[in-house]
CSV table of C-alpha atoms in Angstrom, one decimal:
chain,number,residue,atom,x,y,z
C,137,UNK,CA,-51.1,25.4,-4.2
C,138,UNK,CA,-50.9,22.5,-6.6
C,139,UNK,CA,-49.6,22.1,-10.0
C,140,UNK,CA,-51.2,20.7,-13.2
C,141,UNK,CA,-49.8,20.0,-16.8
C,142,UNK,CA,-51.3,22.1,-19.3
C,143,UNK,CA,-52.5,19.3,-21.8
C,144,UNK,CA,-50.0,16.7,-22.4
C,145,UNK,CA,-47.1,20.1,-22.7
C,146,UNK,CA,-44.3,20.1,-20.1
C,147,UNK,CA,-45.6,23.1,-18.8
C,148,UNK,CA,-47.1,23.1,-15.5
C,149,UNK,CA,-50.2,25.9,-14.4
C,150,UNK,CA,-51.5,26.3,-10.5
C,151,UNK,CA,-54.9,24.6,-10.2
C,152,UNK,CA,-56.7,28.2,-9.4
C,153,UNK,CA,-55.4,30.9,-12.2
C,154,UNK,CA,-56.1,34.7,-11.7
C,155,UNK,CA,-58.0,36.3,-14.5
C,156,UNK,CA,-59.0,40.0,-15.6
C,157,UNK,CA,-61.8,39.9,-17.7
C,158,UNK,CA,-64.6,42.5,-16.1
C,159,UNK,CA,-62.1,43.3,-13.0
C,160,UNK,CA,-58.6,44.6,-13.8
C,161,UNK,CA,-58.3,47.8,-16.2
C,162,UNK,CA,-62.4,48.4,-15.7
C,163,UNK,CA,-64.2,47.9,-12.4
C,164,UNK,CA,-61.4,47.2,-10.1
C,165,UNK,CA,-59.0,50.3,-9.5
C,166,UNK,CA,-55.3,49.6,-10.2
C,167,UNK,CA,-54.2,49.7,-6.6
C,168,UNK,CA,-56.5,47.0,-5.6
C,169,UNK,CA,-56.2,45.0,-8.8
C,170,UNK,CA,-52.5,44.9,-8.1
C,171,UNK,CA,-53.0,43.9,-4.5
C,172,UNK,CA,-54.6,41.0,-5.8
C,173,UNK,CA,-52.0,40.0,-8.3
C,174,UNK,CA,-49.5,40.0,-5.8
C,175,UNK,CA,-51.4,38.1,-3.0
C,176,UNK,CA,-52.4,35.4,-6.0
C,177,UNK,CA,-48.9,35.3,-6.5
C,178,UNK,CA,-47.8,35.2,-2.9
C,179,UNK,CA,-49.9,32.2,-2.4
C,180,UNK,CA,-48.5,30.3,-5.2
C,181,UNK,CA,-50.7,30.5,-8.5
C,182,UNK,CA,-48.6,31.3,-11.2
C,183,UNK,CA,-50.8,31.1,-13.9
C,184,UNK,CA,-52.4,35.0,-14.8
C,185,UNK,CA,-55.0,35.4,-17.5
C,186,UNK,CA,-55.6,38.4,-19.5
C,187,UNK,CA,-56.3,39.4,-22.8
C,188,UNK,CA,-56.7,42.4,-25.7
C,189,UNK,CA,-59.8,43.0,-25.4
C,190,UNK,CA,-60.5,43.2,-21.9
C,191,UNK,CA,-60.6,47.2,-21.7
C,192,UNK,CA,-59.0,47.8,-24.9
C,193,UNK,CA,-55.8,46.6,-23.6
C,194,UNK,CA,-56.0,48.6,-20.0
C,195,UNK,CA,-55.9,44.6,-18.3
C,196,UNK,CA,-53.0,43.6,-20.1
C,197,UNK,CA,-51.4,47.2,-18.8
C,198,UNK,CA,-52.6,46.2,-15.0
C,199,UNK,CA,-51.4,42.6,-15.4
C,200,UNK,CA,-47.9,42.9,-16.8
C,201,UNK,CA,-47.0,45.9,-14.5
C,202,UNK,CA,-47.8,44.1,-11.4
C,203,UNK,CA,-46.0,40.8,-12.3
C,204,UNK,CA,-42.7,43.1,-13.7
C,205,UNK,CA,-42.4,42.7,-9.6
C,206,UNK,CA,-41.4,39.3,-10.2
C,207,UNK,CA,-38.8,37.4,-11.7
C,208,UNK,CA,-40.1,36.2,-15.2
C,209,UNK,CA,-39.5,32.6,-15.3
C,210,UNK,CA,-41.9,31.8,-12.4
C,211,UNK,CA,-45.2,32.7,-13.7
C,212,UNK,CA,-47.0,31.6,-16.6
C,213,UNK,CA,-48.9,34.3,-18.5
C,214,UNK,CA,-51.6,34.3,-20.8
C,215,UNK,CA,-53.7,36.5,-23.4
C,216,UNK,CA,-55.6,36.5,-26.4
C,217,UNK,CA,-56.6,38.2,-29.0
C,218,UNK,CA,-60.3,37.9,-31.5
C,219,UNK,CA,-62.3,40.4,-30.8
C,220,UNK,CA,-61.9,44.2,-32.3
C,221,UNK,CA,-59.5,46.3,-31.1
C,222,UNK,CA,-60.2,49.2,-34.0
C,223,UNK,CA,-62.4,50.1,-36.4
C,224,UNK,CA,-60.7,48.8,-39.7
C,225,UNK,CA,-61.9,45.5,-41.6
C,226,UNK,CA,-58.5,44.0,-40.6
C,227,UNK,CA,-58.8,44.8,-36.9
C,228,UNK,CA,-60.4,41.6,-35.5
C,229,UNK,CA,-60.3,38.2,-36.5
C,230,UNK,CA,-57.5,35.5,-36.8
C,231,UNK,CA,-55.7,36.7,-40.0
C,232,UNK,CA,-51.6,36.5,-40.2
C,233,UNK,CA,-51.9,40.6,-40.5
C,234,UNK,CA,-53.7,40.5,-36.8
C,235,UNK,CA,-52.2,37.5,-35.3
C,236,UNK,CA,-48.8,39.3,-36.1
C,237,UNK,CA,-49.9,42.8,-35.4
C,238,UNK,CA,-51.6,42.0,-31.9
C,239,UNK,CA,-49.0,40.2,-30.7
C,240,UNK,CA,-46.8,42.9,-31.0
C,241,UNK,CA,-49.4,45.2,-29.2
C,242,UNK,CA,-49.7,42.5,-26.1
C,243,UNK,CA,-46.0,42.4,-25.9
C,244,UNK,CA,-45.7,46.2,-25.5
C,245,UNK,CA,-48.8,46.2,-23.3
C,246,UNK,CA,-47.5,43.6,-20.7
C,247,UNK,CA,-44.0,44.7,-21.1
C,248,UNK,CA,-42.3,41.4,-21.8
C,249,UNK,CA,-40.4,39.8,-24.4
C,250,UNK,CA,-42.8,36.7,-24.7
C,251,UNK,CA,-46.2,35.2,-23.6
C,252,UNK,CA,-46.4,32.0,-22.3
C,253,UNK,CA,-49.6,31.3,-23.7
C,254,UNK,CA,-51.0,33.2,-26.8
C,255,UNK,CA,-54.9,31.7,-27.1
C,256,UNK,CA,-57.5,32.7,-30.1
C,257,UNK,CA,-60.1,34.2,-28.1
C,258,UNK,CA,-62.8,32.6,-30.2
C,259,UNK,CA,-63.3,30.5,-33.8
C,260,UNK,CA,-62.8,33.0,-36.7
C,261,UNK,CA,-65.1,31.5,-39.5
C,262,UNK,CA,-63.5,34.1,-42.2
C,263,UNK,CA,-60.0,33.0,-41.8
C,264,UNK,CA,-58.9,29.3,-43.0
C,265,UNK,CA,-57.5,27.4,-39.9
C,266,UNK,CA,-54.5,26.8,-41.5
C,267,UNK,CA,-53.4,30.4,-42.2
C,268,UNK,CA,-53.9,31.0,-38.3
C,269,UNK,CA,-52.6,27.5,-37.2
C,270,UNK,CA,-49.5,29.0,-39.3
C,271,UNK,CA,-48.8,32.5,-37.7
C,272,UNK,CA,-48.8,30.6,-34.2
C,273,UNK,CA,-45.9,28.5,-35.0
C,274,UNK,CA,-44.4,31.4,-36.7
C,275,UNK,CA,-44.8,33.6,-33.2
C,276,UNK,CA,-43.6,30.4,-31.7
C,277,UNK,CA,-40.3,30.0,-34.0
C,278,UNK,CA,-39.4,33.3,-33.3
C,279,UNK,CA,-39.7,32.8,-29.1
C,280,UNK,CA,-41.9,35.3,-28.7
C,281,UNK,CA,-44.9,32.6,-27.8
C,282,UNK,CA,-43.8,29.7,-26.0
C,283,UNK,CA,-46.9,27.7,-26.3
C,284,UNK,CA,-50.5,28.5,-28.0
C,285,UNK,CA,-53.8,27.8,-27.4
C,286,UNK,CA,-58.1,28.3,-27.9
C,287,UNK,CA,-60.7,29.9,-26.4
C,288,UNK,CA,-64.5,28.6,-26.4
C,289,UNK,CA,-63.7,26.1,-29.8
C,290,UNK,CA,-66.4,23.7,-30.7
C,291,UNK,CA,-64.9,19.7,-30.2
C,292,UNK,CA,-65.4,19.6,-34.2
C,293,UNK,CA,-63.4,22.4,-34.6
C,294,UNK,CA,-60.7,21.3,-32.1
C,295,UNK,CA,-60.9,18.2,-33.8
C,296,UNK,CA,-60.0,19.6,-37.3
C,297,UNK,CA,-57.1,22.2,-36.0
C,298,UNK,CA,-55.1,19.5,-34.7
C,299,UNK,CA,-55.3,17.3,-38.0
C,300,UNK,CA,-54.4,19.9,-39.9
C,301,UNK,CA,-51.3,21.0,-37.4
C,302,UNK,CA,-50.5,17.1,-37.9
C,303,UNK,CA,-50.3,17.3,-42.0
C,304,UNK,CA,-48.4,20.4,-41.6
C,305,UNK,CA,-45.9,19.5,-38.7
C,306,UNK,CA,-46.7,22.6,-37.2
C,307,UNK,CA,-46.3,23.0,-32.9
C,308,UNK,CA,-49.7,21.5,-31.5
C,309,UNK,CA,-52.1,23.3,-29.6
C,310,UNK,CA,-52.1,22.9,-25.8
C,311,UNK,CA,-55.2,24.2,-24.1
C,312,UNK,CA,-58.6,25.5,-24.5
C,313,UNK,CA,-60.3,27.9,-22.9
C,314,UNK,CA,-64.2,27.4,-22.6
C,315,UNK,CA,-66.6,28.5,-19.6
C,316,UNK,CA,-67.5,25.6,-17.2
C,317,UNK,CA,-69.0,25.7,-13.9
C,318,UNK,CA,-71.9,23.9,-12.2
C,319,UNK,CA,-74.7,25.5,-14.6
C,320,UNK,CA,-73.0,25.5,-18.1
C,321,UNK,CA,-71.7,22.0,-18.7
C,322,UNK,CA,-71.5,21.9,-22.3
C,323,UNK,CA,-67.8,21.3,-22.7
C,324,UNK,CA,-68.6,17.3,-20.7
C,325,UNK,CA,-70.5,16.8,-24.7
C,326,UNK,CA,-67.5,16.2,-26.8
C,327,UNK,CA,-65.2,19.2,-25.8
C,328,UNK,CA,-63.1,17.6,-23.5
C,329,UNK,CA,-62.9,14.3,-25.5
C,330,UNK,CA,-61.8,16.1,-28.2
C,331,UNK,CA,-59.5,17.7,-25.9
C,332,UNK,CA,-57.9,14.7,-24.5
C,333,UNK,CA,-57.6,13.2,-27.9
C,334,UNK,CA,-55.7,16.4,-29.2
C,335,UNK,CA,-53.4,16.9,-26.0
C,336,UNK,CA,-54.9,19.8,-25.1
C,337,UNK,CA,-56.1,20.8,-21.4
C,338,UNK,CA,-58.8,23.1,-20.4
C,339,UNK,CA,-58.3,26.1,-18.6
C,340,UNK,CA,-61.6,27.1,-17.6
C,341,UNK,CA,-63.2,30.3,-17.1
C,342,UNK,CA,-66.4,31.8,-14.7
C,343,UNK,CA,-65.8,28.7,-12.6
C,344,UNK,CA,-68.1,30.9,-10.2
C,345,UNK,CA,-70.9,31.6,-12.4
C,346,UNK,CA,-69.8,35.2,-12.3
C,347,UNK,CA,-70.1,34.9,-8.4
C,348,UNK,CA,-73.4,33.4,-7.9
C,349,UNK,CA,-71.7,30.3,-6.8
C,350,UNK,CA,-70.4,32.5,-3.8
C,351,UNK,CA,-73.6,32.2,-2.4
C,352,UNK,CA,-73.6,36.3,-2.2
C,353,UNK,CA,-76.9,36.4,-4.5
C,354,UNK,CA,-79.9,35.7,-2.4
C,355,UNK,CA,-83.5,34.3,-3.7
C,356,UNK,CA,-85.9,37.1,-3.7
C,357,UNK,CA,-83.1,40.1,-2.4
C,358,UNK,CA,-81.6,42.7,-4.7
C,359,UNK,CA,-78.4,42.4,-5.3
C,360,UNK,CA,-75.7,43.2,-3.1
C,361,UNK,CA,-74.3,46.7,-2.8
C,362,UNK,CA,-70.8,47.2,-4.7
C,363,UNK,CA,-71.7,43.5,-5.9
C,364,UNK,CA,-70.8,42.5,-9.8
C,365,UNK,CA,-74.8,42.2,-10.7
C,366,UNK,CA,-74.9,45.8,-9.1
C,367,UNK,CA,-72.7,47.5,-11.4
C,368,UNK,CA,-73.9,48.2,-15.1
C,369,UNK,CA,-70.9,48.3,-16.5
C,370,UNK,CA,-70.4,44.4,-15.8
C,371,UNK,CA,-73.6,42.7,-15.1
C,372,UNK,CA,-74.4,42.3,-18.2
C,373,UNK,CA,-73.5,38.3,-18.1
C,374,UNK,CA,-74.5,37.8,-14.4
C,375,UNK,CA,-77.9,38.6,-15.2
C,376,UNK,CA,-78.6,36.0,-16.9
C,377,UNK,CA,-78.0,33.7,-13.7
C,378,UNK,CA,-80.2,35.7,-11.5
C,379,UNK,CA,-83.4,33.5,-11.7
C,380,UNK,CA,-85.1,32.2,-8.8
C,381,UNK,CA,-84.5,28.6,-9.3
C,382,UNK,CA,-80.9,29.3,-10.0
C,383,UNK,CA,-80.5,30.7,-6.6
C,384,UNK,CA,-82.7,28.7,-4.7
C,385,UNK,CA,-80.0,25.9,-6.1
C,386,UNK,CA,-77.3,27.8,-4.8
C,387,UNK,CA,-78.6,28.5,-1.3
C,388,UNK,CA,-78.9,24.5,-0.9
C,389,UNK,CA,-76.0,23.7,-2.2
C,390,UNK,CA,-74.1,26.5,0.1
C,391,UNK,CA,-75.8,23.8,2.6
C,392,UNK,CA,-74.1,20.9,1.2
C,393,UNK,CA,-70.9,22.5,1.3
C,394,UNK,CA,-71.2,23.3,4.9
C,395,UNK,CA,-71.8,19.8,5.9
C,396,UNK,CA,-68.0,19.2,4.7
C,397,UNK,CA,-67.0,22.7,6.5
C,398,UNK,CA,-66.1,24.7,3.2
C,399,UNK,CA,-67.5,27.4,1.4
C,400,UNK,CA,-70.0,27.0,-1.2
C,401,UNK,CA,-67.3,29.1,-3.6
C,402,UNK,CA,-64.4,26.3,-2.4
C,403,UNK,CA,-66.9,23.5,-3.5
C,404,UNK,CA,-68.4,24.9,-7.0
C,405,UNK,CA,-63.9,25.2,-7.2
C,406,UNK,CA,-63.5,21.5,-6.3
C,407,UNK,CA,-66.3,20.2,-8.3
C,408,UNK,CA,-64.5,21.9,-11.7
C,409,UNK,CA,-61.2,20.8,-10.3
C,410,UNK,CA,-62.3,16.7,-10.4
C,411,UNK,CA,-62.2,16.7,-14.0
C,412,UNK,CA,-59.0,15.5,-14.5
C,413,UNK,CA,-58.7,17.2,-18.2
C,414,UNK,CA,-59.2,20.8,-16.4
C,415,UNK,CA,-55.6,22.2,-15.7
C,416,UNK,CA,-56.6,24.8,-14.3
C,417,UNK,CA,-59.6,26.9,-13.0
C,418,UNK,CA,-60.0,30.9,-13.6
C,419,UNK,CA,-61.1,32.9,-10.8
C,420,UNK,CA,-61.7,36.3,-10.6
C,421,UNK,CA,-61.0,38.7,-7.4
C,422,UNK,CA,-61.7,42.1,-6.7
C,423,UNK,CA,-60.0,41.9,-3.2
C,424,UNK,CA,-57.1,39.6,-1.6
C,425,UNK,CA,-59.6,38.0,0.8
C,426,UNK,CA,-61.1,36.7,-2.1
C,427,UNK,CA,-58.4,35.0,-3.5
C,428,UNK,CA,-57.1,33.7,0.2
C,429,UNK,CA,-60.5,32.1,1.1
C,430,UNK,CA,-60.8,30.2,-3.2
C,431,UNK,CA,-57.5,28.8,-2.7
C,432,UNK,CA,-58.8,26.1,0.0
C,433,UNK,CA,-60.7,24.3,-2.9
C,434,UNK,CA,-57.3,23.1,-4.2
C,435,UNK,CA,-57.4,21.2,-0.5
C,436,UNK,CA,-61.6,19.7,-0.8
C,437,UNK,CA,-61.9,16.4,-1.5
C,438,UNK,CA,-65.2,15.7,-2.9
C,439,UNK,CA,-66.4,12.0,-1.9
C,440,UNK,CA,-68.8,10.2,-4.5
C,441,UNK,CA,-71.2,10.4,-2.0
C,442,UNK,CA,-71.2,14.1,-2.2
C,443,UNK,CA,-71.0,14.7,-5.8
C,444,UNK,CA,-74.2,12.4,-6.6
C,445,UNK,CA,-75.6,14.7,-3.7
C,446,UNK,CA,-74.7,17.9,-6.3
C,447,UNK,CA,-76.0,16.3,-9.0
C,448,UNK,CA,-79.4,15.7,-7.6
C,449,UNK,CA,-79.2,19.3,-6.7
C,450,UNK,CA,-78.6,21.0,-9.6
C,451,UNK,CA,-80.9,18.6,-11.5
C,452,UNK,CA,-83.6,21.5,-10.6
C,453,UNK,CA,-82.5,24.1,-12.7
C,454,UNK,CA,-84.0,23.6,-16.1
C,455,UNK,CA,-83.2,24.9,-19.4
C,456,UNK,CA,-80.4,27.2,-18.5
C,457,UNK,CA,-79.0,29.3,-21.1
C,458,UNK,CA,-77.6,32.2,-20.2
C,459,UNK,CA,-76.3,35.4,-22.4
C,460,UNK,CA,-72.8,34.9,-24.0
């Protein structure tokens, strides 16, 4: 495995990170989901992804009791918090009384005395930036976040955060976490520049395009049994990727990749992995194998040669805009 700072932070992430959103605490059964988090771990990533809202806290529960297996100071773990966990009108957002309340809930959840990484799952228009920007440097002060971060921020918005941590000497911000793979590029318009300017790094998420860029997905073929587009309760994203031309792209870039003897999953890896602003990539894994076969993309070395050869490639999907 290799290492990456997190933004200009001391902190150093592996260049694949193992996530939970759709797997751990819902369609992956503990056993297996902690199989995985130990083989992620045995092969050196040491940068795990969860957050609140992924089950109503049951991945937090799945993540932190696996890694309790390990001594704390050699893994880097991360949640978030945004999105409703109850029914009340202060149960969501990025107010004090739920930055403060939440954290307490993720520390209990993951069964730790601090997160590594505490990231605002998404923009809160209703709360000023300051107030938030505020009760992360208070979580901060009192050590029970050691660094904090975004999630899917706008570069305007990224832009304004970290003037206003300047004016009031708060900690900066140190990463954001946006979606990036070969089909949704948005974050190369102004995210990452904004990024760079601020000190922040990306840690990206769906890398895989929710597993279409495994290749598994064929052109004209249902999907896979026991596949993620099979199963109702998380297919509700991936569907939005299963269009002809999408997968017609895929099969020919699976193609490319085996000109260079990888994977076409090891390439769509190594293609996020040459932006240099991209800490670290987010994969997803349902069994060990998984994991053991994406690691190799820390190893591709993609030549120029190749990546104007994906470029023309993927210059035939048009207009894709998938569900959010």
């Amino acid at each position: 495995m290799k290492y990456r700072k997190l933004g200009k932070s001391g902190l150093k992430v592996s260049e694949l990170g193992l996530g939970s959103w759709l797997t751990y605490g819902t369609a992956t059964e503990a056993e297996t989901a902690q199989a995985c988090i130990h083989r992620a771990y045995e092969l050196g990533i040491n940068f795990f992804d969860t957050a609140n809202a992924y089950n109503n806290g049951e991945a937090e529960k799945v993540m932190g009791g696996a890694l309790r297996a390990y001594t704390r100071s050699s893994y880097v773990l991360a949640t978030k918090l945004f999105f409703p966990m109850g029914s009340g009108p202060n149960d969501r957002g990025l107010s004090r009384k739920h930055i403060m309340e939440q954290c307490e809930a993720s520390l209990k959840r993951l069964g730790t005395d601090y997160i590594d990484l505490y990231q605002c799952h998404r923009f809160d228009s209703d709360t000023p930036v300051e107030e938030t920007l505020r009760a992360l440097d208070d979580l901060t002060a009192q050590g029970k976040v050691l660094y904090a971060g975004i999630s899917e921020w706008s570069a305007e918005q990224i832009t304004d955060a970290t003037r206003i941590s300047k004016e009031l000497n708060l900690r900066p911000l140190i990463s954001n976490q946006p979606i990036y793979n070969m089909f949704e590029r948005y974050i190369e318009q102004g995210v990452v520049q904004a990024s760079e300017q601020a000190g922040m790094g990306q840690v990206v998420f769906s890398p895989l395009a929710q597993g279409v860029l495994t290749g598994k997905y064929k052109p004209g073929q249902a999907a896979p049994a026991g596949s993620r587009a099979a199963n109702e309760k998380t297919n509700g994203v991936i569907n939005s990727y299963l269009r002809e031309d999408v997968l017609q792209v895929t099969q020919k870039l699976e193609q490319l990749a085996g000109t260079v003897d990888a994977t076409l999953s090891q390439l769509a890896l190594a293609w996020v992995l040459r932006q240099p602003n991209i800490s670290s990539a987010i994969i997803g894994s349902s069994r060990p194998a998984q994991i053991e076969e994406n690691i190799k993309a820390v190893d591709l070395v993609l030549t120029d040669e190749l990546l104007a050869q994906v470029e023309h490639i993927l210059a035939e999907v048009k207009d894709f805009a998938p569900a959010r």
